[in-house]
Amino acid sequence: MTIDNPQPSTAAGRSRRPGHSVSRRNLLLGGAAAGAAASTVTIWPLAASAAPYRGPLRGDPFTLGVASGDPEHDGFVLWTRLAPAPPAEDGLGGMPARDVPVLWELSADAGFRRVVRRGVAVARASVAHTVHVELHGLLPAREYFYRFKAERYVSPAGRTRTAPLPWASGGTLAMSFASCSQYEHGYFTAYRRLAEDEPELVLHLGDYQYEYAPHTYNIPGGNPRDHAGPETVTLANYRQRHAQYKTDPDLQAAHAVAPWAVVFDDHEIENNWADEVPEQPDPNFLARRAAAFQAYYENMPLRRTSIPNGIDMRLYRRLHWGRLATFHLLDTRQFRDDQGCGDGYQDCPAALDPARSITGTRQEAWLLDGFRRSSARWDILGQQVFFGQRDNNSGPATVVSMDSWDGYAASRDRITRGWVDAGVRNPVVLTGDVHAHWADELKLDYADPTSRTVGTELVCSSITSSGDGADVPTGTHPWALWNPHLRFFNNQRGYVRTTITKDALTADFQVLPYVTRAGAPVHTRATFVIEDRVPGLQQIADNPTPGATAALRAGDLGAETVRQETERP
């Protein structure tokens, strides 16, 4: 047995598997629910004049569950945060004003009879008592279980796994991806259904939490839940908001079932920010950005390379799943030029300006170099905003979203030509942000419908954002009439489940009929296959929601899409 004693992170530089046993599944899903149940605790307020409390823990500190992330072939990150009173307004979760040693254990079995590593990390008060344990030297392509202990309390168990060896070329990867979970707009049942699929890897593509004050960003019929605290502006606000989200039992189950790889989008700070430019004038925006970055790192299973340095945070990175897949995780917020023509849907000359970028020059060069060096069967871009063109005007004007890659068309063209010129075998773009399922084929020339397809984009709907939504029985958006590369659309909530082999990537678009009530069932709305060396989509299943009818006339659906993507408080 090896004893590891990882040092706590400090601010430093810039930087379905169906064969699993029922007992392990129940351990993870049931354990997460039990941990969440424990989150209903008494908040222990202190008078403003009282001395900071430094005594023992006054309740179960593992109310926010556990998580793991960024798997490599020999290790991963383990995460937890101590918070016996998660909604505390100071953002510190009811913890005493002292550092707390936390024992961690890693086991080869769910019963922790074969513990292969253990050690002690320090949950420091200065970082909201979060713990990040980076492990190396483990066996490749192996499943592990982990847990934490602080004083007399033991956390729920989580399951994680290492990636295959770098030169391993076979096998199958079950990967799911999700985005956009507005707590107020519904229940996180989709996370629970994702966990029940037992994926081996989860990608979260942004808008993990939202910044709004209660009763501000409302859905028709009213929000079924409310945010705690005001609009997030300070570090305490962001810490409190992350804590509220992580008390959700369905989210805890999804974190506990598999390692995650995360990137942020806009709402982790505020709507549609662009580098140092806020949505609305705000002299304190950079302080807000620094606070949001710090809270994001604290609350995610990220490596030390992502520790923020003030307003800067290194988020773009690569994960390798042997030679089967390389995941290029992008940051399309921190380095972009401001949206053209005041944002929104516009026919805007700035969208074509070759000097403008959505990634920034350094990240673009890093990505293009990754394409040239890649030996993977599948090169997968995990990123935030719609990549392919979506022109909402049937006439001669090109009216597109300034916040998406459409607003940075030259930047998109350089990336697309980069993978074509590098001979990338199977380029696939994964996207969130737009609160609807889409699937589209990527082109070098969108003005020519007959131009060859050079890649594929899969877009997941939201977990809850925008409320229940509605099925579109045809699976077709009206814009597809003049954007024939747009192959699929659905306006329900859900996530995308993929199975990746050397021969094909299969994508199941999972949907829930409602999210404004808890406990919705899930079903596969459509299934598409991307074959090796055959860019583009082959639909092999189409399953409209039983009894569903189009909620809007086709002529109104386009207007609803624009409203849903641009309307914010």
Coordinates of C-alpha atoms in Angstrom, one line a residue:
M1 CA 0.0 0.0 0.0
T2 CA 1.3 3.4 -1.0
I3 CA 0.7 6.4 1.3
D4 CA 0.3 9.7 -0.6
N5 CA 0.2 13.1 1.1
P6 CA -0.7 15.5 -1.6
Q7 CA -0.2 19.2 -0.7
P8 CA -3.2 21.5 -0.7
S9 CA -3.6 23.7 -3.8
T10 CA -2.4 27.2 -3.4
A11 CA -2.7 30.2 -5.7
A12 CA 0.3 29.7 -8.0
G13 CA 0.9 31.2 -11.3
R14 CA -1.1 31.4 -14.4
S15 CA -1.6 29.0 -15.8
R16 CA -24.3 2.9 -19.2
R17 CA -22.1 0.7 -18.8
P18 CA -24.9 -1.9 -18.4
G19 CA -22.6 -4.6 -17.0
H20 CA -22.1 -2.9 -13.6
S21 CA -23.5 -4.6 -10.6
V22 CA -26.6 -3.3 -8.9
S23 CA -24.8 -3.0 -5.6
R24 CA -22.2 -0.5 -6.9
R25 CA -24.9 1.5 -8.7
N26 CA -27.0 1.7 -5.6
L27 CA -24.0 2.7 -3.6
L28 CA -23.4 5.7 -5.9
L29 CA -26.9 6.8 -6.6
G30 CA -28.2 6.1 -3.2
G31 CA -25.2 7.5 -1.4
A32 CA -25.5 10.8 -3.3
A33 CA -29.1 11.1 -2.3
A34 CA -28.3 10.4 1.3
G35 CA -25.6 13.0 1.2
A36 CA -28.1 15.5 -0.2
A37 CA -30.7 14.6 2.4
A38 CA -28.1 15.6 5.0
S39 CA -27.9 19.0 3.4
T40 CA -31.1 20.0 5.2
V41 CA -29.3 21.3 8.2
T42 CA -29.5 24.1 10.7
I43 CA -27.6 27.3 9.8
W44 CA -25.6 28.5 12.8
P45 CA -25.5 32.3 12.6
L46 CA -22.9 34.2 14.5
A47 CA -23.4 37.7 15.7
A48 CA -21.3 40.2 13.8
S49 CA -19.3 41.0 16.9
A50 CA -18.7 37.4 17.9
A51 CA -15.2 35.9 17.5
P52 CA -14.8 33.4 14.7
Y53 CA -15.8 29.9 15.7
R54 CA -12.8 27.5 15.7
G55 CA -14.3 24.5 17.4
P56 CA -15.2 21.1 16.1
L57 CA -17.5 20.5 13.1
R58 CA -21.2 21.1 14.1
G59 CA -22.7 18.8 11.5
D60 CA -22.1 16.6 8.5
P61 CA -19.6 18.6 6.3
F62 CA -20.2 16.4 3.2
T63 CA -23.5 18.0 2.2
L64 CA -22.1 18.9 -1.3
G65 CA -21.1 15.4 -2.3
V66 CA -17.9 14.3 -4.0
A67 CA -16.5 14.5 -7.5
S68 CA -13.6 13.5 -9.7
G69 CA -12.3 14.9 -12.9
D70 CA -9.7 15.3 -15.7
P71 CA -8.8 11.6 -16.0
E72 CA -5.4 10.6 -17.4
H73 CA -4.0 7.1 -17.9
D74 CA -2.4 7.1 -14.5
G75 CA -4.6 9.3 -12.4
F76 CA -7.3 12.0 -11.9
V77 CA -8.5 14.7 -9.5
L78 CA -10.6 13.9 -6.4
W79 CA -12.7 16.7 -5.0
T80 CA -14.9 17.6 -2.1
R81 CA -15.9 20.7 -0.1
L82 CA -16.8 20.8 3.5
A83 CA -20.0 22.7 4.3
P84 CA -22.3 21.7 7.1
A85 CA -24.5 24.7 6.4
P86 CA -24.4 25.2 2.6
P87 CA -26.6 28.3 2.2
A88 CA -24.6 30.4 4.6
E89 CA -24.5 34.0 3.3
D90 CA -20.8 34.4 3.9
G91 CA -20.2 31.6 1.4
L92 CA -18.2 29.6 3.9
G93 CA -20.8 26.8 4.5
G94 CA -21.0 27.0 8.2
M95 CA -17.4 25.9 8.7
P96 CA -15.2 26.9 11.6
A97 CA -12.5 29.5 10.9
R98 CA -9.7 27.0 10.8
D99 CA -8.1 24.5 8.5
V100 CA -9.4 20.9 8.7
P101 CA -7.4 17.8 7.8
V102 CA -9.3 15.5 5.5
L103 CA -8.5 11.8 5.1
W104 CA -9.1 10.4 1.6
E105 CA -9.1 6.8 0.4
L106 CA -9.0 5.2 -3.0
S107 CA -10.1 1.6 -3.5
A108 CA -10.2 -1.0 -6.2
D109 CA -13.6 -2.1 -5.0
A110 CA -16.9 -0.5 -3.9
G111 CA -16.7 -1.9 -0.4
F112 CA -13.3 -0.4 0.3
R113 CA -11.7 -3.8 1.1
R114 CA -8.9 -3.2 -1.3
V115 CA -7.7 0.3 -0.5
V116 CA -4.8 1.2 -2.9
R117 CA -4.0 4.7 -1.8
R118 CA -4.8 6.9 1.2
G119 CA -3.6 10.2 2.4
V120 CA -4.4 13.4 4.2
A121 CA -5.2 16.7 2.5
V122 CA -5.9 20.0 4.2
A123 CA -9.2 21.8 3.6
R124 CA -8.1 25.3 4.1
A125 CA -10.4 28.1 5.2
S126 CA -8.9 30.5 2.7
V127 CA -10.3 28.4 -0.2
A128 CA -13.7 27.7 1.4
H129 CA -12.6 24.3 2.7
T130 CA -12.3 22.7 -0.7
V131 CA -10.1 19.7 -1.3
H132 CA -8.4 18.9 -4.6
V133 CA -6.3 15.6 -4.6
E134 CA -4.3 15.0 -7.8
L135 CA -3.3 11.4 -8.1
H136 CA -0.7 9.8 -10.4
G137 CA 0.9 6.4 -10.7
L138 CA -2.3 4.4 -10.9
L139 CA -3.1 1.6 -13.3
P140 CA -4.6 2.6 -16.7
A141 CA -8.2 1.8 -17.8
R142 CA -9.2 0.9 -14.3
E143 CA -12.3 1.7 -12.2
Y144 CA -11.7 3.1 -8.7
F145 CA -13.8 4.2 -5.8
Y146 CA -13.1 7.0 -3.4
R147 CA -14.3 8.7 -0.2
F148 CA -13.3 11.3 2.4
K149 CA -13.4 11.5 6.2
A150 CA -13.3 14.7 8.3
E151 CA -13.4 14.2 12.1
R152 CA -16.2 11.7 12.7
Y153 CA -17.9 12.2 9.4
V154 CA -17.5 10.0 6.2
S155 CA -18.5 11.2 2.8
P156 CA -20.6 9.4 0.2
A157 CA -18.5 7.2 -2.1
G158 CA -17.8 8.2 -5.7
R159 CA -16.7 6.1 -8.7
T160 CA -14.0 7.2 -11.1
R161 CA -11.6 5.7 -13.6
T162 CA -8.3 6.2 -15.4
A163 CA -8.0 6.6 -19.1
P164 CA -6.4 3.9 -21.3
L165 CA -2.6 3.9 -22.0
P166 CA -1.7 6.6 -24.5
W167 CA -1.0 4.1 -27.3
A168 CA -4.1 1.9 -26.7
S169 CA -6.3 2.1 -29.8
G170 CA -9.2 -0.2 -29.2
G171 CA -12.1 -0.3 -26.7
T172 CA -15.3 1.6 -26.3
L173 CA -16.0 4.8 -24.4
A174 CA -19.4 5.7 -23.0
M175 CA -19.3 9.5 -22.7
S176 CA -22.2 11.9 -22.0
F177 CA -22.3 15.6 -22.2
A178 CA -24.6 18.3 -20.8
S179 CA -24.9 22.0 -20.2
C180 CA -27.1 24.8 -18.9
S181 CA -28.6 23.9 -15.5
Q182 CA -30.5 26.9 -14.2
Y183 CA -31.6 25.9 -10.7
E184 CA -34.7 28.0 -10.7
H185 CA -36.1 26.7 -14.0
G186 CA -36.6 23.2 -12.9
Y187 CA -35.4 20.0 -11.2
F188 CA -32.1 18.4 -12.2
T189 CA -33.7 15.0 -13.0
A190 CA -31.7 14.9 -16.3
Y191 CA -28.5 14.7 -14.2
R192 CA -30.1 11.7 -12.3
R193 CA -31.0 10.0 -15.6
L194 CA -27.5 10.6 -16.9
A195 CA -26.1 9.0 -13.8
E196 CA -28.3 6.0 -14.3
D197 CA -26.7 5.4 -17.7
E198 CA -23.4 4.9 -15.9
P199 CA -21.1 6.7 -18.3
E200 CA -17.3 6.4 -18.1
L201 CA -16.8 10.2 -18.7
V202 CA -19.0 13.3 -18.5
L203 CA -18.3 16.6 -20.2
H204 CA -20.0 19.7 -18.9
L205 CA -19.9 22.5 -21.5
G206 CA -20.8 25.5 -19.4
D207 CA -23.6 27.4 -17.6
Y208 CA -23.2 25.0 -14.6
Q209 CA -24.7 27.7 -12.4
Y210 CA -26.5 31.0 -13.0
E211 CA -25.8 34.4 -11.5
Y212 CA -29.3 35.9 -11.2
A213 CA -31.1 37.0 -8.1
P214 CA -34.4 35.3 -7.3
H215 CA -37.5 36.3 -9.3
T216 CA -35.3 37.8 -12.0
Y217 CA -34.9 35.2 -14.8
N218 CA -38.4 33.7 -15.0
I219 CA -40.0 31.1 -17.2
P220 CA -43.7 31.1 -18.3
G221 CA -45.8 29.9 -15.4
G222 CA -43.2 30.9 -12.8
N223 CA -40.0 29.3 -11.5
P224 CA -40.5 26.1 -9.4
R225 CA -37.4 26.9 -7.3
D226 CA -35.5 30.0 -6.2
H227 CA -31.9 31.0 -5.9
A228 CA -30.5 31.7 -2.4
G229 CA -28.8 35.1 -2.1
P230 CA -28.6 38.1 -4.4
E231 CA -27.1 38.3 -7.9
T232 CA -23.7 36.8 -7.7
V233 CA -21.0 39.6 -7.6
T234 CA -18.7 38.9 -4.7
L235 CA -16.6 35.8 -3.9
A236 CA -19.1 35.1 -1.0
N237 CA -22.0 35.2 -3.4
Y238 CA -20.4 32.8 -5.9
R239 CA -19.4 30.4 -3.2
Q240 CA -22.9 30.4 -1.8
R241 CA -24.5 29.9 -5.2
H242 CA -22.2 26.9 -6.0
A243 CA -23.0 25.4 -2.7
Q244 CA -26.7 25.7 -3.3
Y245 CA -26.4 23.9 -6.7
K246 CA -24.3 21.2 -5.3
T247 CA -26.8 20.3 -2.6
D248 CA -29.0 19.0 -5.3
P249 CA -29.2 15.1 -5.0
D250 CA -29.4 14.6 -8.8
L251 CA -26.4 16.7 -9.5
Q252 CA -24.5 14.9 -6.8
A253 CA -25.4 11.5 -8.3
A254 CA -24.0 12.6 -11.7
H255 CA -20.8 13.8 -10.1
A256 CA -20.4 10.6 -8.1
V257 CA -20.9 8.2 -11.0
A258 CA -17.9 9.1 -13.3
P259 CA -15.1 11.6 -13.8
W260 CA -16.1 15.0 -15.3
A261 CA -14.2 17.4 -17.6
V262 CA -15.6 20.9 -17.3
V263 CA -15.4 24.2 -19.0
F264 CA -17.3 27.4 -18.2
D265 CA -19.4 29.5 -20.5
D266 CA -20.9 32.9 -19.6
H267 CA -23.3 32.4 -16.7
E268 CA -20.6 31.2 -14.3
I269 CA -19.8 35.0 -14.3
E270 CA -22.6 36.9 -16.1
N271 CA -24.6 36.7 -19.3
N272 CA -22.6 37.1 -22.6
W273 CA -19.4 38.6 -21.1
A274 CA -16.5 38.8 -23.5
D275 CA -12.9 38.9 -22.1
E276 CA -12.8 42.1 -20.1
V277 CA -16.1 43.5 -21.4
P278 CA -19.3 42.9 -19.4
E279 CA -22.7 42.7 -20.9
Q280 CA -23.6 46.1 -19.3
P281 CA -21.1 48.8 -18.2
D282 CA -19.7 47.8 -14.8
P283 CA -16.6 49.4 -13.3
N284 CA -16.2 46.4 -10.9
F285 CA -16.4 43.7 -13.6
L286 CA -12.8 42.6 -13.3
A287 CA -13.1 42.1 -9.6
R288 CA -16.3 40.1 -10.2
R289 CA -14.6 38.0 -12.8
A290 CA -11.7 37.2 -10.4
A291 CA -14.2 36.2 -7.7
A292 CA -16.2 34.0 -10.1
F293 CA -13.0 32.3 -11.4
Q294 CA -11.9 31.6 -7.8
A295 CA -15.2 30.1 -6.8
Y296 CA -15.4 28.1 -10.0
Y297 CA -12.0 26.5 -9.4
E298 CA -12.8 25.8 -5.8
N299 CA -16.0 24.0 -6.7
M300 CA -14.8 21.9 -9.7
P301 CA -12.5 18.9 -9.9
L302 CA -9.8 20.8 -11.8
R303 CA -6.1 20.3 -11.8
R304 CA -3.5 22.8 -10.3
T305 CA -2.9 24.1 -13.8
S306 CA -6.3 25.8 -13.6
I307 CA -5.8 27.7 -10.4
P308 CA -6.8 31.3 -11.2
N309 CA -4.3 34.1 -11.0
G310 CA -6.6 37.1 -10.5
I311 CA -8.7 37.6 -13.6
D312 CA -6.8 34.9 -15.5
M313 CA -7.5 31.2 -15.5
R314 CA -6.1 28.5 -17.8
L315 CA -9.1 26.4 -18.7
Y316 CA -8.4 25.1 -22.3
R317 CA -6.6 21.8 -22.2
R318 CA -6.6 18.3 -23.7
L319 CA -7.6 14.9 -22.4
H320 CA -6.5 11.7 -24.2
W321 CA -8.5 8.5 -24.1
G322 CA -5.8 6.3 -25.5
R323 CA -5.6 6.7 -29.3
L324 CA -9.4 6.3 -29.5
A325 CA -10.3 9.9 -28.7
T326 CA -8.6 13.2 -28.0
F327 CA -10.8 15.9 -26.3
H328 CA -9.8 19.5 -27.0
L329 CA -11.5 21.5 -24.3
L330 CA -11.9 25.1 -25.3
D331 CA -12.5 28.5 -23.6
T332 CA -14.6 30.7 -25.9
R333 CA -15.2 33.5 -23.3
Q334 CA -11.9 34.6 -21.7
F335 CA -10.0 35.6 -24.9
R336 CA -12.7 36.6 -27.4
D337 CA -13.2 40.0 -29.0
D338 CA -16.4 41.7 -28.0
Q339 CA -19.6 40.6 -29.8
G340 CA -20.2 42.6 -33.0
C341 CA -23.0 45.1 -33.6
G342 CA -24.2 45.2 -30.0
D343 CA -24.7 41.4 -29.8
G344 CA -28.0 39.5 -30.6
Y345 CA -28.9 38.2 -34.1
Q346 CA -27.5 40.6 -36.7
D347 CA -26.4 40.9 -40.3
C348 CA -23.1 42.4 -39.1
P349 CA -19.9 43.2 -41.1
A350 CA -17.8 42.6 -38.0
A351 CA -18.7 39.0 -38.1
L352 CA -16.5 38.6 -41.2
D353 CA -13.5 40.6 -39.9
P354 CA -10.5 38.3 -40.0
A355 CA -8.8 40.2 -37.2
R356 CA -11.5 39.2 -34.7
S357 CA -11.3 35.9 -32.8
I358 CA -13.4 33.9 -30.4
T359 CA -10.5 31.9 -29.0
G360 CA -7.7 34.4 -29.0
T361 CA -4.5 33.9 -31.0
R362 CA -2.6 31.8 -28.4
Q363 CA -5.5 29.3 -27.9
E364 CA -6.1 29.1 -31.7
A365 CA -2.4 28.3 -32.3
W366 CA -2.5 25.6 -29.5
L367 CA -5.6 24.0 -31.1
L368 CA -4.2 24.0 -34.6
D369 CA -1.0 22.5 -33.3
G370 CA -3.0 19.8 -31.6
F371 CA -4.7 18.9 -34.8
R372 CA -1.3 18.5 -36.6
R373 CA 0.1 16.3 -33.8
S374 CA -3.0 14.2 -33.3
S375 CA -3.0 10.4 -33.9
A376 CA -6.4 9.9 -32.4
R377 CA -9.3 8.1 -34.2
W378 CA -11.7 10.9 -33.0
D379 CA -10.7 14.5 -32.4
I380 CA -13.5 16.0 -30.3
L381 CA -13.9 19.7 -29.5
G382 CA -15.7 20.3 -26.2
Q383 CA -16.8 23.9 -26.2
Q384 CA -19.6 26.3 -25.5
V385 CA -21.4 28.1 -28.3
F386 CA -22.9 27.0 -31.7
F387 CA -20.2 26.3 -34.2
G388 CA -22.0 25.7 -37.5
Q389 CA -23.8 28.5 -39.4
R390 CA -27.5 29.3 -38.4
D391 CA -28.8 32.0 -40.7
N392 CA -32.3 32.9 -39.5
N393 CA -33.1 35.0 -42.6
S394 CA -34.4 33.3 -45.8
G395 CA -33.5 36.3 -47.9
P396 CA -30.1 37.6 -49.1
A397 CA -29.1 38.9 -45.7
T398 CA -27.1 36.7 -43.3
V399 CA -28.6 37.2 -39.9
V400 CA -26.8 35.2 -37.3
S401 CA -26.0 35.1 -33.6
M402 CA -23.1 37.5 -32.7
D403 CA -22.4 35.5 -29.5
S404 CA -21.8 32.2 -31.4
W405 CA -19.0 31.2 -33.9
D406 CA -21.2 32.9 -36.5
G407 CA -20.2 36.2 -35.0
Y408 CA -16.5 35.2 -35.6
A409 CA -16.8 33.5 -39.0
A410 CA -13.1 34.0 -39.9
S411 CA -12.1 32.5 -36.6
R412 CA -14.3 29.5 -37.4
D413 CA -12.9 29.2 -40.9
R414 CA -9.3 29.1 -39.6
I415 CA -10.2 26.3 -37.1
T416 CA -12.2 24.3 -39.7
R417 CA -9.4 24.6 -42.4
G418 CA -6.9 23.7 -39.7
W419 CA -8.4 20.3 -39.1
V420 CA -8.9 19.7 -42.8
D421 CA -5.3 20.7 -43.7
A422 CA -4.0 18.6 -40.8
G423 CA -5.8 15.5 -42.0
V424 CA -7.8 15.1 -38.8
R425 CA -9.5 11.7 -39.2
N426 CA -12.8 12.4 -37.5
P427 CA -13.5 15.9 -36.3
V428 CA -16.5 16.3 -34.0
V429 CA -17.7 19.5 -32.2
L430 CA -19.7 19.2 -29.0
T431 CA -21.7 22.3 -28.0
G432 CA -24.1 23.5 -25.3
D433 CA -25.5 27.0 -24.6
V434 CA -28.6 27.2 -26.8
H435 CA -31.1 25.2 -24.6
A436 CA -32.1 22.8 -27.4
H437 CA -30.8 19.7 -29.1
W438 CA -29.3 20.2 -32.5
A439 CA -27.2 18.1 -34.9
D440 CA -25.6 19.7 -38.0
E441 CA -22.9 19.0 -40.6
L442 CA -20.0 21.4 -40.9
K443 CA -18.8 23.0 -44.1
L444 CA -16.0 25.1 -45.5
D445 CA -18.6 27.1 -47.6
Y446 CA -22.0 27.4 -46.0
A447 CA -23.2 29.6 -48.9
D448 CA -22.9 26.5 -51.2
P449 CA -25.3 23.7 -49.9
T450 CA -23.5 21.2 -52.2
S451 CA -20.1 21.8 -50.6
R452 CA -18.6 18.8 -49.0
T453 CA -19.1 18.1 -45.3
V454 CA -15.9 18.3 -43.3
G455 CA -17.0 17.6 -39.8
T456 CA -20.0 17.1 -37.5
E457 CA -21.5 19.1 -34.6
L458 CA -23.6 17.6 -31.8
V459 CA -25.5 20.1 -29.6
C460 CA -27.0 19.2 -26.2
S461 CA -30.1 20.8 -24.8
S462 CA -30.2 22.3 -21.3
I463 CA -30.6 20.3 -18.1
T464 CA -33.3 22.8 -17.0
S465 CA -32.7 26.2 -18.6
S466 CA -35.8 27.7 -20.3
G467 CA -38.2 25.3 -18.5
D468 CA -40.1 22.3 -19.9
G469 CA -39.8 23.1 -23.6
A470 CA -41.8 21.0 -26.1
D471 CA -41.1 18.3 -28.7
V472 CA -40.9 19.1 -32.3
P473 CA -42.3 16.0 -33.9
T474 CA -40.7 16.6 -37.3
G475 CA -37.3 16.9 -35.6
T476 CA -36.7 19.8 -38.0
H477 CA -36.2 23.5 -37.4
P478 CA -37.7 25.9 -40.0
W479 CA -34.3 27.5 -40.6
A480 CA -33.2 24.2 -42.1
L481 CA -35.1 25.1 -45.3
W482 CA -32.3 27.5 -46.2
N483 CA -29.6 25.9 -43.9
P484 CA -29.8 22.3 -45.1
H485 CA -26.8 21.3 -43.1
L486 CA -29.0 21.6 -39.9
R487 CA -30.2 18.0 -39.6
F488 CA -32.0 17.8 -36.3
F489 CA -33.7 20.0 -33.7
N490 CA -35.6 19.3 -30.5
N491 CA -36.7 21.8 -27.9
Q492 CA -37.1 19.6 -24.8
R493 CA -34.6 19.4 -22.0
G494 CA -32.0 16.6 -21.7
Y495 CA -28.5 15.6 -22.5
V496 CA -26.6 13.6 -25.1
R497 CA -25.3 10.1 -24.6
T498 CA -22.5 8.8 -26.8
T499 CA -20.8 5.5 -27.5
I500 CA -17.4 5.9 -29.2
T501 CA -15.6 3.0 -30.9
K502 CA -12.9 2.8 -33.5
D503 CA -15.6 2.3 -36.2
A504 CA -18.3 4.9 -35.2
L505 CA -19.6 7.5 -32.8
T506 CA -23.2 6.9 -31.8
A507 CA -25.1 9.8 -30.3
D508 CA -28.4 9.4 -28.4
F509 CA -30.3 12.6 -27.9
Q510 CA -32.0 12.0 -24.5
V511 CA -35.1 14.1 -23.6
L512 CA -37.4 14.6 -20.6
P513 CA -41.1 15.6 -21.1
Y514 CA -40.9 18.1 -18.2
V515 CA -38.5 19.5 -15.6
T516 CA -40.7 21.9 -13.6
R517 CA -41.7 18.8 -11.6
A518 CA -39.3 16.2 -10.2
G519 CA -39.0 12.7 -11.4
A520 CA -39.5 12.8 -15.1
P521 CA -38.8 9.7 -17.2
V522 CA -36.2 9.9 -20.0
H523 CA -36.3 8.5 -23.6
T524 CA -34.1 8.6 -26.6
R525 CA -35.6 11.2 -29.0
A526 CA -33.2 10.5 -31.9
T527 CA -30.0 8.6 -32.6
F528 CA -27.4 9.5 -35.1
V529 CA -24.2 7.7 -36.2
I530 CA -21.0 9.2 -37.4
E531 CA -18.9 6.6 -39.2
D532 CA -15.2 6.5 -39.2
R533 CA -13.8 8.6 -42.1
V534 CA -17.4 9.6 -43.1
P535 CA -18.1 13.1 -41.8
G536 CA -21.7 13.8 -41.5
L537 CA -24.8 12.3 -39.8
Q538 CA -26.7 9.2 -40.4
Q539 CA -30.0 9.0 -38.5
I540 CA -30.9 5.6 -37.3
A541 CA -33.7 6.3 -34.9
D542 CA -36.5 8.9 -34.6
N543 CA -38.8 8.7 -31.6
P544 CA -41.1 11.7 -31.1
T545 CA -42.4 12.1 -27.6
P546 CA -45.6 10.0 -27.3
G547 CA -48.7 12.2 -27.7
A548 CA -46.6 15.3 -28.4
T549 CA -47.7 17.9 -30.8
A550 CA -45.7 20.9 -32.0
A551 CA -46.0 23.6 -29.4
L552 CA -45.6 26.4 -32.0
R553 CA -46.4 26.8 -35.6
A554 CA -43.3 26.3 -37.8
G555 CA -43.4 30.0 -38.6
D556 CA -43.2 30.9 -34.9
L557 CA -40.5 28.4 -33.9
G558 CA -37.7 30.5 -35.4
A559 CA -38.8 33.5 -33.4
E560 CA -39.0 31.4 -30.3
T561 CA -35.4 30.1 -30.8
V562 CA -34.1 33.7 -31.1
R563 CA -36.1 34.7 -27.9
Q564 CA -34.9 31.7 -26.0
E565 CA -31.2 32.3 -26.9
T566 CA -31.2 36.1 -26.5
E567 CA -33.8 37.0 -23.9
R568 CA -32.2 37.6 -20.5
P569 CA -33.2 39.8 -17.5

